[in-house]
PDB file of C-alpha atoms and ligand atoms in Angstrom:
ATOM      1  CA  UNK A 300     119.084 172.407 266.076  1.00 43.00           C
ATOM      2  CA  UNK A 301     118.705 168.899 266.680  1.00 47.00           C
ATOM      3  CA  UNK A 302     120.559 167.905 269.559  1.00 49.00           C
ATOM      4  CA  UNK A 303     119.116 164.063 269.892  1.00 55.00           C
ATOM      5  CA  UNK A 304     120.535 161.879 267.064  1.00 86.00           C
ATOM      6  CA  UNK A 305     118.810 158.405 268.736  1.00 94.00           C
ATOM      7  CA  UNK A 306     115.119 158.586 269.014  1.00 97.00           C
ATOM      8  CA  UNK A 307     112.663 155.517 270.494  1.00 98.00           C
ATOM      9  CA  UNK A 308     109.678 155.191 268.943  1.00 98.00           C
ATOM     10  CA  UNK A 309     107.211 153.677 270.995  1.00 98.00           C
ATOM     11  CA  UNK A 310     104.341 151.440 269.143  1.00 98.00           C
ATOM     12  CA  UNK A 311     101.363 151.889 269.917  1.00 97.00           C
ATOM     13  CA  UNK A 312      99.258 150.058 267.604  1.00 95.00           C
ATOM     14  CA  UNK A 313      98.012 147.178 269.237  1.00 95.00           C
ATOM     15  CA  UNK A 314      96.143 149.160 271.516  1.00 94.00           C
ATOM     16  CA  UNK A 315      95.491 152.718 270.462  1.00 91.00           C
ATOM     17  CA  UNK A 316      95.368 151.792 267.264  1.00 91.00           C
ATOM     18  CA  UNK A 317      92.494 148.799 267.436  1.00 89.00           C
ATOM     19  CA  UNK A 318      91.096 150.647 270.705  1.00 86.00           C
ATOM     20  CA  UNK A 319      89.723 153.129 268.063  1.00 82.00           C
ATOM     21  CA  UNK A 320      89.431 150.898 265.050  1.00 80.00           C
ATOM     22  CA  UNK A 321      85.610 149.853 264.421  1.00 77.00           C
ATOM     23  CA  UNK A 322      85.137 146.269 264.750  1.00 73.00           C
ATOM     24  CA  UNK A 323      85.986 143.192 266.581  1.00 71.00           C
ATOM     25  CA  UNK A 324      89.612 142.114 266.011  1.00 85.00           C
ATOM     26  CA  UNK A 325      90.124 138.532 266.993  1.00 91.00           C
ATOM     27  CA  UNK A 326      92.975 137.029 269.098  1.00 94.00           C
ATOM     28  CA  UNK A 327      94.716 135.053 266.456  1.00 94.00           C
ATOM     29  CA  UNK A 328      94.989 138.612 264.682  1.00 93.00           C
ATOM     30  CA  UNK A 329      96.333 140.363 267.653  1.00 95.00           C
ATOM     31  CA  UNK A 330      98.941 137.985 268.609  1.00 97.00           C
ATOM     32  CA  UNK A 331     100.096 137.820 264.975  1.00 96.00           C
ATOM     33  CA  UNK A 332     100.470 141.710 264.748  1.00 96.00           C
ATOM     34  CA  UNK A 333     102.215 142.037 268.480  1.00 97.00           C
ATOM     35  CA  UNK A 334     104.634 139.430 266.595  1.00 97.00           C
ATOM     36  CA  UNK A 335     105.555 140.859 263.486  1.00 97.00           C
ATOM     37  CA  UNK A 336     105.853 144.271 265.429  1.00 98.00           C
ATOM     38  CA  UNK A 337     108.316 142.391 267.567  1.00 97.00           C
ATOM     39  CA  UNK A 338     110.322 141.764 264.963  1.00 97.00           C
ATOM     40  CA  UNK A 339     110.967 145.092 264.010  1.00 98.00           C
ATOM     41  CA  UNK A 340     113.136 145.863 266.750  1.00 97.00           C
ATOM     42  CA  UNK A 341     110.760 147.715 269.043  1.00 98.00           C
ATOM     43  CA  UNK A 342     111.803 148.309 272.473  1.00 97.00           C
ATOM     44  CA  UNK A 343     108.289 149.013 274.012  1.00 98.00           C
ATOM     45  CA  UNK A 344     105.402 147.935 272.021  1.00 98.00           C
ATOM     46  CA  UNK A 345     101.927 148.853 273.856  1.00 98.00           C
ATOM     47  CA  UNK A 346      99.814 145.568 273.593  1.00 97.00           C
ATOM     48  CA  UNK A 347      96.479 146.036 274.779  1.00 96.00           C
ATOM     49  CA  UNK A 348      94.726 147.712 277.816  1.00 95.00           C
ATOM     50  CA  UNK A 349      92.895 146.346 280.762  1.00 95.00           C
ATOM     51  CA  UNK A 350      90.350 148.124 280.677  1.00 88.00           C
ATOM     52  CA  UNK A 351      85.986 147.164 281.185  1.00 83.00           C
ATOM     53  CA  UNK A 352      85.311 145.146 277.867  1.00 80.00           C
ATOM     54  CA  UNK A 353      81.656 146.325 278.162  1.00 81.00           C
ATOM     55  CA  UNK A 354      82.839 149.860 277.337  1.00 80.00           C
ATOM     56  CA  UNK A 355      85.854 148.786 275.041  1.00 80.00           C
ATOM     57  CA  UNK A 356      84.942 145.727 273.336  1.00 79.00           C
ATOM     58  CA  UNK A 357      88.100 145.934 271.023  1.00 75.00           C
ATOM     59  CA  UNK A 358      90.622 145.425 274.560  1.00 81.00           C
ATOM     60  CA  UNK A 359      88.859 142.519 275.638  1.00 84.00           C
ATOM     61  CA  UNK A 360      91.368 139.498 275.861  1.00 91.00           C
ATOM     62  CA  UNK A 361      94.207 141.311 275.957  1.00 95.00           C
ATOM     63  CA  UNK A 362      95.012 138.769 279.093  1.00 96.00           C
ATOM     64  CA  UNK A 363      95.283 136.104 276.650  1.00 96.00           C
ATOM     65  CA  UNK A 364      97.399 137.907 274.112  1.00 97.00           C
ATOM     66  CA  UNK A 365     100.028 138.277 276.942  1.00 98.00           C
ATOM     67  CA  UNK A 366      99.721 135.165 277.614  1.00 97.00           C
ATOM     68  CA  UNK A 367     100.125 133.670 274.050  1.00 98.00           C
ATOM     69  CA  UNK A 368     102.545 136.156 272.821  1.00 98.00           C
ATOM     70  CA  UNK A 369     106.855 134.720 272.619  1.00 96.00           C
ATOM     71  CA  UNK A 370     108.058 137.655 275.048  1.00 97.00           C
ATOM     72  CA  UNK A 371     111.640 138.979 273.467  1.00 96.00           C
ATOM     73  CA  UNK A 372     114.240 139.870 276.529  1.00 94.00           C
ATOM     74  CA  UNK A 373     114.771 143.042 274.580  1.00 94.00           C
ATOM     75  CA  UNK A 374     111.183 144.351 273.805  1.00 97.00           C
ATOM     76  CA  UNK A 375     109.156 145.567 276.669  1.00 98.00           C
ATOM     77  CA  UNK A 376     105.559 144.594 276.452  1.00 98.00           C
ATOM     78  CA  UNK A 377     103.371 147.455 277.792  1.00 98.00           C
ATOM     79  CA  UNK A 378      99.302 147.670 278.775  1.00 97.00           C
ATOM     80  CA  UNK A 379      97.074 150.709 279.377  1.00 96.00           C
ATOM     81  CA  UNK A 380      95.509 150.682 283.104  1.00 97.00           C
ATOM     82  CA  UNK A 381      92.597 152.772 284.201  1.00 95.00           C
ATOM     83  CA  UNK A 382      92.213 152.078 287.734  1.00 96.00           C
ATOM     84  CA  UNK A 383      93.301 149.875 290.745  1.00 96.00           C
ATOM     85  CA  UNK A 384      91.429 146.553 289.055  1.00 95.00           C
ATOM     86  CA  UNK A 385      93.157 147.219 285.934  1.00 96.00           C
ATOM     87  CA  UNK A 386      96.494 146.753 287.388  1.00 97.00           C
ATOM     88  CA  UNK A 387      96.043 143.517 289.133  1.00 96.00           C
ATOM     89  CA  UNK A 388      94.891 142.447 285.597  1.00 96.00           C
ATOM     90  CA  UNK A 389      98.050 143.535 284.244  1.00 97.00           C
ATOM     91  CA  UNK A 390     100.157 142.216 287.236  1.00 97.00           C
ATOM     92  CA  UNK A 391      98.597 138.894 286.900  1.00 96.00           C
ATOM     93  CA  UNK A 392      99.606 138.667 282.726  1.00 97.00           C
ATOM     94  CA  UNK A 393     103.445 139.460 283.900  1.00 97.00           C
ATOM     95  CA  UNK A 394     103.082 142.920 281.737  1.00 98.00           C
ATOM     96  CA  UNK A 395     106.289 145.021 281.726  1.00 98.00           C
ATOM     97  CA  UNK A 396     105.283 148.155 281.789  1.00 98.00           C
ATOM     98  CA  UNK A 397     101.804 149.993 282.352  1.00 98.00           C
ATOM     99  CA  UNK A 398     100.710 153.626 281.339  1.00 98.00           C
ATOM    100  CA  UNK A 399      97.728 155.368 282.843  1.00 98.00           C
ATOM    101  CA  UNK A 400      95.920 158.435 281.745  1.00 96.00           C
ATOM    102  CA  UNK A 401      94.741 161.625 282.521  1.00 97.00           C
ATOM    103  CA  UNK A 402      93.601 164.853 280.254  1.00 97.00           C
ATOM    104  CA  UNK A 403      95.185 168.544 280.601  1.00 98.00           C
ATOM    105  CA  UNK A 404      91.164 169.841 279.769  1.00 97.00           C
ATOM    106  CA  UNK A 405      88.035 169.189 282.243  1.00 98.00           C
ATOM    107  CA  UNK A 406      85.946 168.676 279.388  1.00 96.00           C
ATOM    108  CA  UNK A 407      87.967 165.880 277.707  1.00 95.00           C
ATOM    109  CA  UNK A 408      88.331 164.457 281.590  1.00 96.00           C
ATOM    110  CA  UNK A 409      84.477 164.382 281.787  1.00 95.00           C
ATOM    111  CA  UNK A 410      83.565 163.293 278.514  1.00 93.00           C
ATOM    112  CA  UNK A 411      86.226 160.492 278.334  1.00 89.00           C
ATOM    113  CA  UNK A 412      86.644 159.541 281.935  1.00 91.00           C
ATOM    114  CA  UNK A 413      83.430 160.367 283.544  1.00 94.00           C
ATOM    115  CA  UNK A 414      85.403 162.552 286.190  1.00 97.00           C
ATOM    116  CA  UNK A 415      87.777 165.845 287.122  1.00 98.00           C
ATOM    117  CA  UNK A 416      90.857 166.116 286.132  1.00 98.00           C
ATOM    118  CA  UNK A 417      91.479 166.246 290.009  1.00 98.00           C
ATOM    119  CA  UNK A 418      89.479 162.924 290.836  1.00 98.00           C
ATOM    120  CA  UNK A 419      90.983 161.243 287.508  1.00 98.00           C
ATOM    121  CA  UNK A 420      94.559 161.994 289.457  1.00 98.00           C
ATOM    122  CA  UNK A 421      94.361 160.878 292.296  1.00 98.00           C
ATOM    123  CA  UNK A 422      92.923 156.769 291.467  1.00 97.00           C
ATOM    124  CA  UNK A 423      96.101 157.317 289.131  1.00 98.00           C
ATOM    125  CA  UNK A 424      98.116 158.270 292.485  1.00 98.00           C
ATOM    126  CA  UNK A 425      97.115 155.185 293.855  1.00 98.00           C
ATOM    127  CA  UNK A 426      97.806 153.111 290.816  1.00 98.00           C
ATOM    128  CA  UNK A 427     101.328 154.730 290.327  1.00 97.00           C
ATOM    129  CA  UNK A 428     101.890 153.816 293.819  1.00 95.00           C
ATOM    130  CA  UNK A 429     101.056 150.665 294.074  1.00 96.00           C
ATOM    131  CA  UNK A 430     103.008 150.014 290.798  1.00 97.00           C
ATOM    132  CA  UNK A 431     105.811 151.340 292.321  1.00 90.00           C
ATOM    133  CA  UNK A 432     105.573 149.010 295.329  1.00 91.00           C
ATOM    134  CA  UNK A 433     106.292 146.381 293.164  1.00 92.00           C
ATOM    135  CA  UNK A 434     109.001 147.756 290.474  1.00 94.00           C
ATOM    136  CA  UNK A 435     106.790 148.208 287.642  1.00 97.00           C
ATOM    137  CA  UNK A 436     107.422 151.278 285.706  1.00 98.00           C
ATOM    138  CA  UNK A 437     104.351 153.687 284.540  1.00 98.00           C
ATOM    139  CA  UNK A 438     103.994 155.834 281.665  1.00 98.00           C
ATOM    140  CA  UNK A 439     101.331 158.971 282.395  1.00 98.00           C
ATOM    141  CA  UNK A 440     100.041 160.303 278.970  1.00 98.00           C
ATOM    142  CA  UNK A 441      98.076 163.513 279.037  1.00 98.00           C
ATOM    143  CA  UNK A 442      95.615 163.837 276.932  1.00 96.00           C
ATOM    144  CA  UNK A 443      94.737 167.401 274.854  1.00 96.00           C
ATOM    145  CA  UNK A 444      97.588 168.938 274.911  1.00 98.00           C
ATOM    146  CA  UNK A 445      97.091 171.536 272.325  1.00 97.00           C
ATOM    147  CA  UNK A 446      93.319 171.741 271.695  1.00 96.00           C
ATOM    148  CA  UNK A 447      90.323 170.199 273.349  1.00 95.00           C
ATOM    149  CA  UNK A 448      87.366 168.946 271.427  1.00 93.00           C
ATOM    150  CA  UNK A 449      84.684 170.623 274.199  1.00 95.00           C
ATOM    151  CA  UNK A 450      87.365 173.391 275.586  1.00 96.00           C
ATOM    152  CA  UNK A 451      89.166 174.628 272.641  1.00 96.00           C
ATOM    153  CA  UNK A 452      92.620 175.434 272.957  1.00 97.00           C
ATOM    154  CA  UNK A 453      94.614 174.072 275.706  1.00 98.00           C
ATOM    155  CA  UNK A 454      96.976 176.515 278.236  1.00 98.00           C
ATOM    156  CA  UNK A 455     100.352 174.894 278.193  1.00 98.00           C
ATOM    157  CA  UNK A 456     100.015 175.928 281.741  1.00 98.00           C
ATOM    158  CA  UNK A 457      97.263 173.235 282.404  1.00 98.00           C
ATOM    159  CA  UNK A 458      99.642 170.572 280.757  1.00 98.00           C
ATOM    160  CA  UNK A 459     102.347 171.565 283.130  1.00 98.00           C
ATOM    161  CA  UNK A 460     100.243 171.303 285.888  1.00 98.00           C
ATOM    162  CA  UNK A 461      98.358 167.701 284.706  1.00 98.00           C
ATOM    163  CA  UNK A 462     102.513 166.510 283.908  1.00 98.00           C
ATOM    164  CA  UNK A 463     104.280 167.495 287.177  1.00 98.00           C
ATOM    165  CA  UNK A 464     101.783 165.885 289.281  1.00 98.00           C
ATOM    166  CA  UNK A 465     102.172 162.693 287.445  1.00 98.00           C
ATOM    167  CA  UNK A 466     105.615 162.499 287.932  1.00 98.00           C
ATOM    168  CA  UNK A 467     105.462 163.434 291.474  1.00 97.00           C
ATOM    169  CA  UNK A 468     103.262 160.253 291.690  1.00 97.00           C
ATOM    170  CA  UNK A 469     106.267 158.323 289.910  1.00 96.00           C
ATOM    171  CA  UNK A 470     105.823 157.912 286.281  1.00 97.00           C
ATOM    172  CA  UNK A 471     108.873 157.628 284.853  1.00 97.00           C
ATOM    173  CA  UNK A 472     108.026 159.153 281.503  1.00 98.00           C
ATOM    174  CA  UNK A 473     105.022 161.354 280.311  1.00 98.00           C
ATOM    175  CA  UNK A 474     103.458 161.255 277.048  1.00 98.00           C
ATOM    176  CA  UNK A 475     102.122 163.994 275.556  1.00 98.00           C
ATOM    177  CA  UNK A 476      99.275 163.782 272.869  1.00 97.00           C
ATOM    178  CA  UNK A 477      98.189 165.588 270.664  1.00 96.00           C
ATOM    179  CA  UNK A 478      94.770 164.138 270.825  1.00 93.00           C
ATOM    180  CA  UNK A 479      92.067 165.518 268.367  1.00 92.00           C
ATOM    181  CA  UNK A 480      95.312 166.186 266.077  1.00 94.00           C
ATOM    182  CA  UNK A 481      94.792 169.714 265.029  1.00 94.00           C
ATOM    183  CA  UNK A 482      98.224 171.167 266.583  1.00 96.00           C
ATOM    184  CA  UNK A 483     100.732 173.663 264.531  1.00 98.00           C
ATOM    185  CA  UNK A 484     104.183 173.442 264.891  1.00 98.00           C
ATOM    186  CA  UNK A 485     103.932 176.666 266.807  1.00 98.00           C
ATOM    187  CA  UNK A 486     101.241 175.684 269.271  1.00 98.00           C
ATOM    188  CA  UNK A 487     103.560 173.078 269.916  1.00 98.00           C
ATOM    189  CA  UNK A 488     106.628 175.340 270.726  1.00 98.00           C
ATOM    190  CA  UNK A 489     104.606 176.915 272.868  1.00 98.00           C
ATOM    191  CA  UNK A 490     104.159 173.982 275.151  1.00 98.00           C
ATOM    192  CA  UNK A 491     107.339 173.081 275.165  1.00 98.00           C
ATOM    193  CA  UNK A 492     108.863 176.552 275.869  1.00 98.00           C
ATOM    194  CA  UNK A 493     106.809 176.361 279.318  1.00 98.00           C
ATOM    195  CA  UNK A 494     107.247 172.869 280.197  1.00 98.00           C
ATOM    196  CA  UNK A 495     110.944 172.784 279.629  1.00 98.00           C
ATOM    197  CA  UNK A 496     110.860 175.456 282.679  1.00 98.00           C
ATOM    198  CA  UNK A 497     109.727 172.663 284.810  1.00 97.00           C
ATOM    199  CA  UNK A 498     110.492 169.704 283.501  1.00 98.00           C
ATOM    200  CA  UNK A 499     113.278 167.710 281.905  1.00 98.00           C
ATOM    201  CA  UNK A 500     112.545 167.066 278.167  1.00 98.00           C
ATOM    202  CA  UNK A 501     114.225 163.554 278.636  1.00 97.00           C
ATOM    203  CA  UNK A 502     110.933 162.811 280.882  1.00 98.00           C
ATOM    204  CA  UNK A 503     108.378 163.213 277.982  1.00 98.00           C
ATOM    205  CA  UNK A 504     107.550 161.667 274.861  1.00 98.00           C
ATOM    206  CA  UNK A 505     105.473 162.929 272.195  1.00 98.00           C
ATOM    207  CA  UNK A 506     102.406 161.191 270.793  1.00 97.00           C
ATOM    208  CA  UNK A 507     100.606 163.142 267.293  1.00 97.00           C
ATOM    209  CA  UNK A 508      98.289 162.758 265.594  1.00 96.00           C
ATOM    210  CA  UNK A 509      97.701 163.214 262.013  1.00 95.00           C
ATOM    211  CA  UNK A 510      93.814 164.591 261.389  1.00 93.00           C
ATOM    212  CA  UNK A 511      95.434 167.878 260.514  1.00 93.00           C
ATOM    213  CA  UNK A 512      98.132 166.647 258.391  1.00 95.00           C
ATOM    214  CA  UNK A 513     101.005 168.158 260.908  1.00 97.00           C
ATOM    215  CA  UNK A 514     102.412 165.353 262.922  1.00 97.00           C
ATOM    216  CA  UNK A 515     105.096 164.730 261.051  1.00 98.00           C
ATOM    217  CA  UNK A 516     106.316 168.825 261.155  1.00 98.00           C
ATOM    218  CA  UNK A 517     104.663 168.653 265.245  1.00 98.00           C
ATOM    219  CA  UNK A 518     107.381 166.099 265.803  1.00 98.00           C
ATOM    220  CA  UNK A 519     110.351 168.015 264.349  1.00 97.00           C
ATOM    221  CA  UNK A 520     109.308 170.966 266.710  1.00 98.00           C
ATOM    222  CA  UNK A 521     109.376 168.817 269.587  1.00 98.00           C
ATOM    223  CA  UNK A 522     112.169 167.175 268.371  1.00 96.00           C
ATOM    224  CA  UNK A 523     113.972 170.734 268.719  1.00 96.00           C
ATOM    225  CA  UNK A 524     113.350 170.583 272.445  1.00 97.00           C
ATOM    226  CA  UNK A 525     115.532 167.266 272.881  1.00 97.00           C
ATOM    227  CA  UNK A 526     112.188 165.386 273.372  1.00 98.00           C
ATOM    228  CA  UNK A 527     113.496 161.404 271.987  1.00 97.00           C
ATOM    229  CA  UNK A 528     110.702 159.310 272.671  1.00 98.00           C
ATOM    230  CA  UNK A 529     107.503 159.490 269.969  1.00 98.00           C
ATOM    231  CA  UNK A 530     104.261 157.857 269.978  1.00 98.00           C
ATOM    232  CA  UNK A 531     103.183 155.651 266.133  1.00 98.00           C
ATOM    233  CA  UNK A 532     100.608 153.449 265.079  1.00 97.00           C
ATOM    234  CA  UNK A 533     102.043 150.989 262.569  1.00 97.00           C
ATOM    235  CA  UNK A 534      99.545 151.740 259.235  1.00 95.00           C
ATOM    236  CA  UNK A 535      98.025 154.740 261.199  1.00 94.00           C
ATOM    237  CA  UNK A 536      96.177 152.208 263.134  1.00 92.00           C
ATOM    238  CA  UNK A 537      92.897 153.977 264.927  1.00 88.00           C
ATOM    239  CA  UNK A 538      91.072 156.912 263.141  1.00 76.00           C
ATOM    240  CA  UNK A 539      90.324 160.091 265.190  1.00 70.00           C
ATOM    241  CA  UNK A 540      87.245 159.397 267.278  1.00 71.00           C
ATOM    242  CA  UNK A 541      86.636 162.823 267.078  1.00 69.00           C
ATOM    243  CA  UNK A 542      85.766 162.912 263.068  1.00 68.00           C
ATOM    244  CA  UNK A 543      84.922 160.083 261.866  1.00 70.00           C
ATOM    245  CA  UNK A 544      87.141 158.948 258.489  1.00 71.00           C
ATOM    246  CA  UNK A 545      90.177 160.704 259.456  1.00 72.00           C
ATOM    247  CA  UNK A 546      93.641 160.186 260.311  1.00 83.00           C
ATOM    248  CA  UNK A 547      94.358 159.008 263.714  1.00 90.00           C
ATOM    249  CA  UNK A 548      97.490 158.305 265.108  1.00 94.00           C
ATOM    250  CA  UNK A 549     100.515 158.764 263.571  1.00 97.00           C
ATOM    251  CA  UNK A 550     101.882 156.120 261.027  1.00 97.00           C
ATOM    252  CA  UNK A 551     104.901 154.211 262.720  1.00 98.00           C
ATOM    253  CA  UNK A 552     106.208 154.071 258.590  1.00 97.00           C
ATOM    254  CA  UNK A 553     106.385 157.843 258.407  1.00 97.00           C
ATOM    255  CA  UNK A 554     107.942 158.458 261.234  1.00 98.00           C
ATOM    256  CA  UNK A 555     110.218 155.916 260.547  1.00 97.00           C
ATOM    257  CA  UNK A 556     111.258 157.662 257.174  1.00 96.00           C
ATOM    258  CA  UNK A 557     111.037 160.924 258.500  1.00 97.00           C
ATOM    259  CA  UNK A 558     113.869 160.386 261.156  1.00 96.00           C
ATOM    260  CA  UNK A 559     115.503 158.213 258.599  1.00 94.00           C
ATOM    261  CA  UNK A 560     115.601 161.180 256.496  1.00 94.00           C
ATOM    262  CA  UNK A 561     116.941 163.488 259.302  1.00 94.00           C
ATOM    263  CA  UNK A 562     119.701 161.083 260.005  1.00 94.00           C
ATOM    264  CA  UNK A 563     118.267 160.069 263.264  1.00 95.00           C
ATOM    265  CA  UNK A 564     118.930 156.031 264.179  1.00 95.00           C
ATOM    266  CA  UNK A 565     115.459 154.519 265.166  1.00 96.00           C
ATOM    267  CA  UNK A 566     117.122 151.210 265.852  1.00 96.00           C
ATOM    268  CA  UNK A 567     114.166 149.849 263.591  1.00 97.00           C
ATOM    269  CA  UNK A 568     114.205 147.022 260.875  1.00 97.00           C
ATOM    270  CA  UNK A 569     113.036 148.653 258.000  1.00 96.00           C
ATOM    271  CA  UNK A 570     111.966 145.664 255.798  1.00 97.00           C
ATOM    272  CA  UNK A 571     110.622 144.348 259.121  1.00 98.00           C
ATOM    273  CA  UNK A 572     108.088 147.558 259.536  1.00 98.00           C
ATOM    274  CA  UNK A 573     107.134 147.491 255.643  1.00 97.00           C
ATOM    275  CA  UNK A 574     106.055 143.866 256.128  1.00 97.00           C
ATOM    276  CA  UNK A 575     104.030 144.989 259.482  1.00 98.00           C
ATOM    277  CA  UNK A 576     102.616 148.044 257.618  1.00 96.00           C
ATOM    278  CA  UNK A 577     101.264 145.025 255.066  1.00 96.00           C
ATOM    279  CA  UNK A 578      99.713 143.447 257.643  1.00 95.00           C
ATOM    280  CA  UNK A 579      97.830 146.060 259.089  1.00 93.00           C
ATOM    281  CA  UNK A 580      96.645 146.465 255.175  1.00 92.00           C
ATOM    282  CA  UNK A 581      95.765 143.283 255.151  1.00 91.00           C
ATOM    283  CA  UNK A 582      93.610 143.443 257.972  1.00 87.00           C
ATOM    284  CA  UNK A 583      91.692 146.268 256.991  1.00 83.00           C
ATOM    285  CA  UNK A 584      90.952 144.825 253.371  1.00 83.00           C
ATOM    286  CA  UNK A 585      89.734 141.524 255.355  1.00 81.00           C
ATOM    287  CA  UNK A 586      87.772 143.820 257.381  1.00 75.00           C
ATOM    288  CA  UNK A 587      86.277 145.080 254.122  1.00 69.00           C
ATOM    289  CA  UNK A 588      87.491 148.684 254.987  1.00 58.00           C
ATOM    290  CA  UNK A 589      89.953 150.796 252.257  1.00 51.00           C
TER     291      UNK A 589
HETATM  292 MG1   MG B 613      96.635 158.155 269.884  1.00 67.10          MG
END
């Protein structure tokens, strides 16, 4: 029971994906990826993050890849922003959409973020707001989801609570990951059965990971709630931080075929995501990694 035929898939390799690659990617190489993504039709590609480069080396210039990046009119160019300073980064490179971020569990919130779930929300209330002043739209993803690397498993109550209050702030869309990637299918109904009591599914996008091998079978069952936005790295860009060697993100190529498969219209260039897939390949053999 599919009731969405046209799905978005968001990219998010440029920045999740690098953010958790190891090593120093230079600019040249960024710009040249954000390009070849652009040409595979994507209508939000997530580009880099302004966050401290002391404590993310790999985000450090993103400035200058929005600056040196040809913008498309039909491709929104997005950046992940932390905290008030972060956004007049963004401003200033002209970015067209910014997401923050918050986590459903305390212990992700201290161990990733330094801070409560209740003191992480409210510098994002002031970010969303000030965002808002000037038209800019925010994404809110929510981090742990399903399990927690310090809590365990997550209350879909807790991800309810973490989503409402970001769109009360005035995201327009929340993200929902899936973060240390060891989700079932049925974990994920379970979410969604409780969040679709408070919120529309046309207001959240998914975002799996693959450490477990289920994001491609976590998507369908979020896909059966009429969720239409999901969350890929293009080559699985960024490895789980949480285990060291093992799948990461979502591959954009996978989900691509997947939906392809279900006779879902991505609006992608196929060709055009097997030659950014190539890329990313490339890299990683320069890199001297497999
Ligand atoms: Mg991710």
């Amino acid at each position: 029971m599919t009731g969405t035929e046209s799905i978005e898939i968001v990219e998010v390799g440029p920045r999740d994906g690098l953010q958790n690659e190891p090593g120093w990617v230079d600019i040249d190489t960024k710009v040249g990826l954000v390009e070849v993504l652009a040409d595979c039709g994507f209508r939000r590609i997530e580009v880099g993050s302004f966050v401290n480069p002391t404590r993310v080396p790999q985000m450090a210039g993103t400035a200058e890849v929005f600056k040196r990046i040809t913008r498309r009119t039909d491709t929104a160019y997005s950046a992940l922003v932390p905290n008030l300073r972060g956004l007049e980064g963004a401003l200033a490179a002209q970015v067209d959409e910014i997401a923050v971020f918050a986590s459903a569990t305390e212990g992700f919130s201290g161990a990733n973020l330094g801070v409560s779930i209740a003191r992480s929300l409210e510098v994002l209330s002031e970010v969303t707001r000030e965002a808002s002043d000037t038209d800019l739209p925010v994404r809110g993803y929510v981090s742990c989801v399903l399990e927690c690397p310090y809590d365990g498993p997550t209350q879909p109550d807790a991800v309810v609570n973490v989503t409402k209050q970001l769109l009360g702030f005035g995201c327009r869309e929340i993200s929902l990951g899936d973060t240390i990637g060891r989700g079932h299918p049925d974990d994920v109904r379970r979410l969604f059965d409780r969040l679709l009591k408070d919120v529309d599914p046309r207001r959240l996008a998914g975002h799996f990971h693959d450490t477990g091998g289920r994001a491609l079978r976590n998507i369908g069952a979020a896909l059966e709630y009429g969720v239409a936005v999901f969350d890929s790295s293009i080559g699985g860009l960024g490895g789980c931080p949480f285990a060291p060697g093992s799948a990461g993100n979502v591959a954009t190529e996978d989900v691509c075929d997947m939906f392809q498969r279900r006779g879902c219209s991505t609006g992608l260039d196929r060709d055009a995501i097997v030659r950014a897939a190539r890329y990313v390949k490339d890299l990683r053999a320069a890199a001297g990694g497999g």
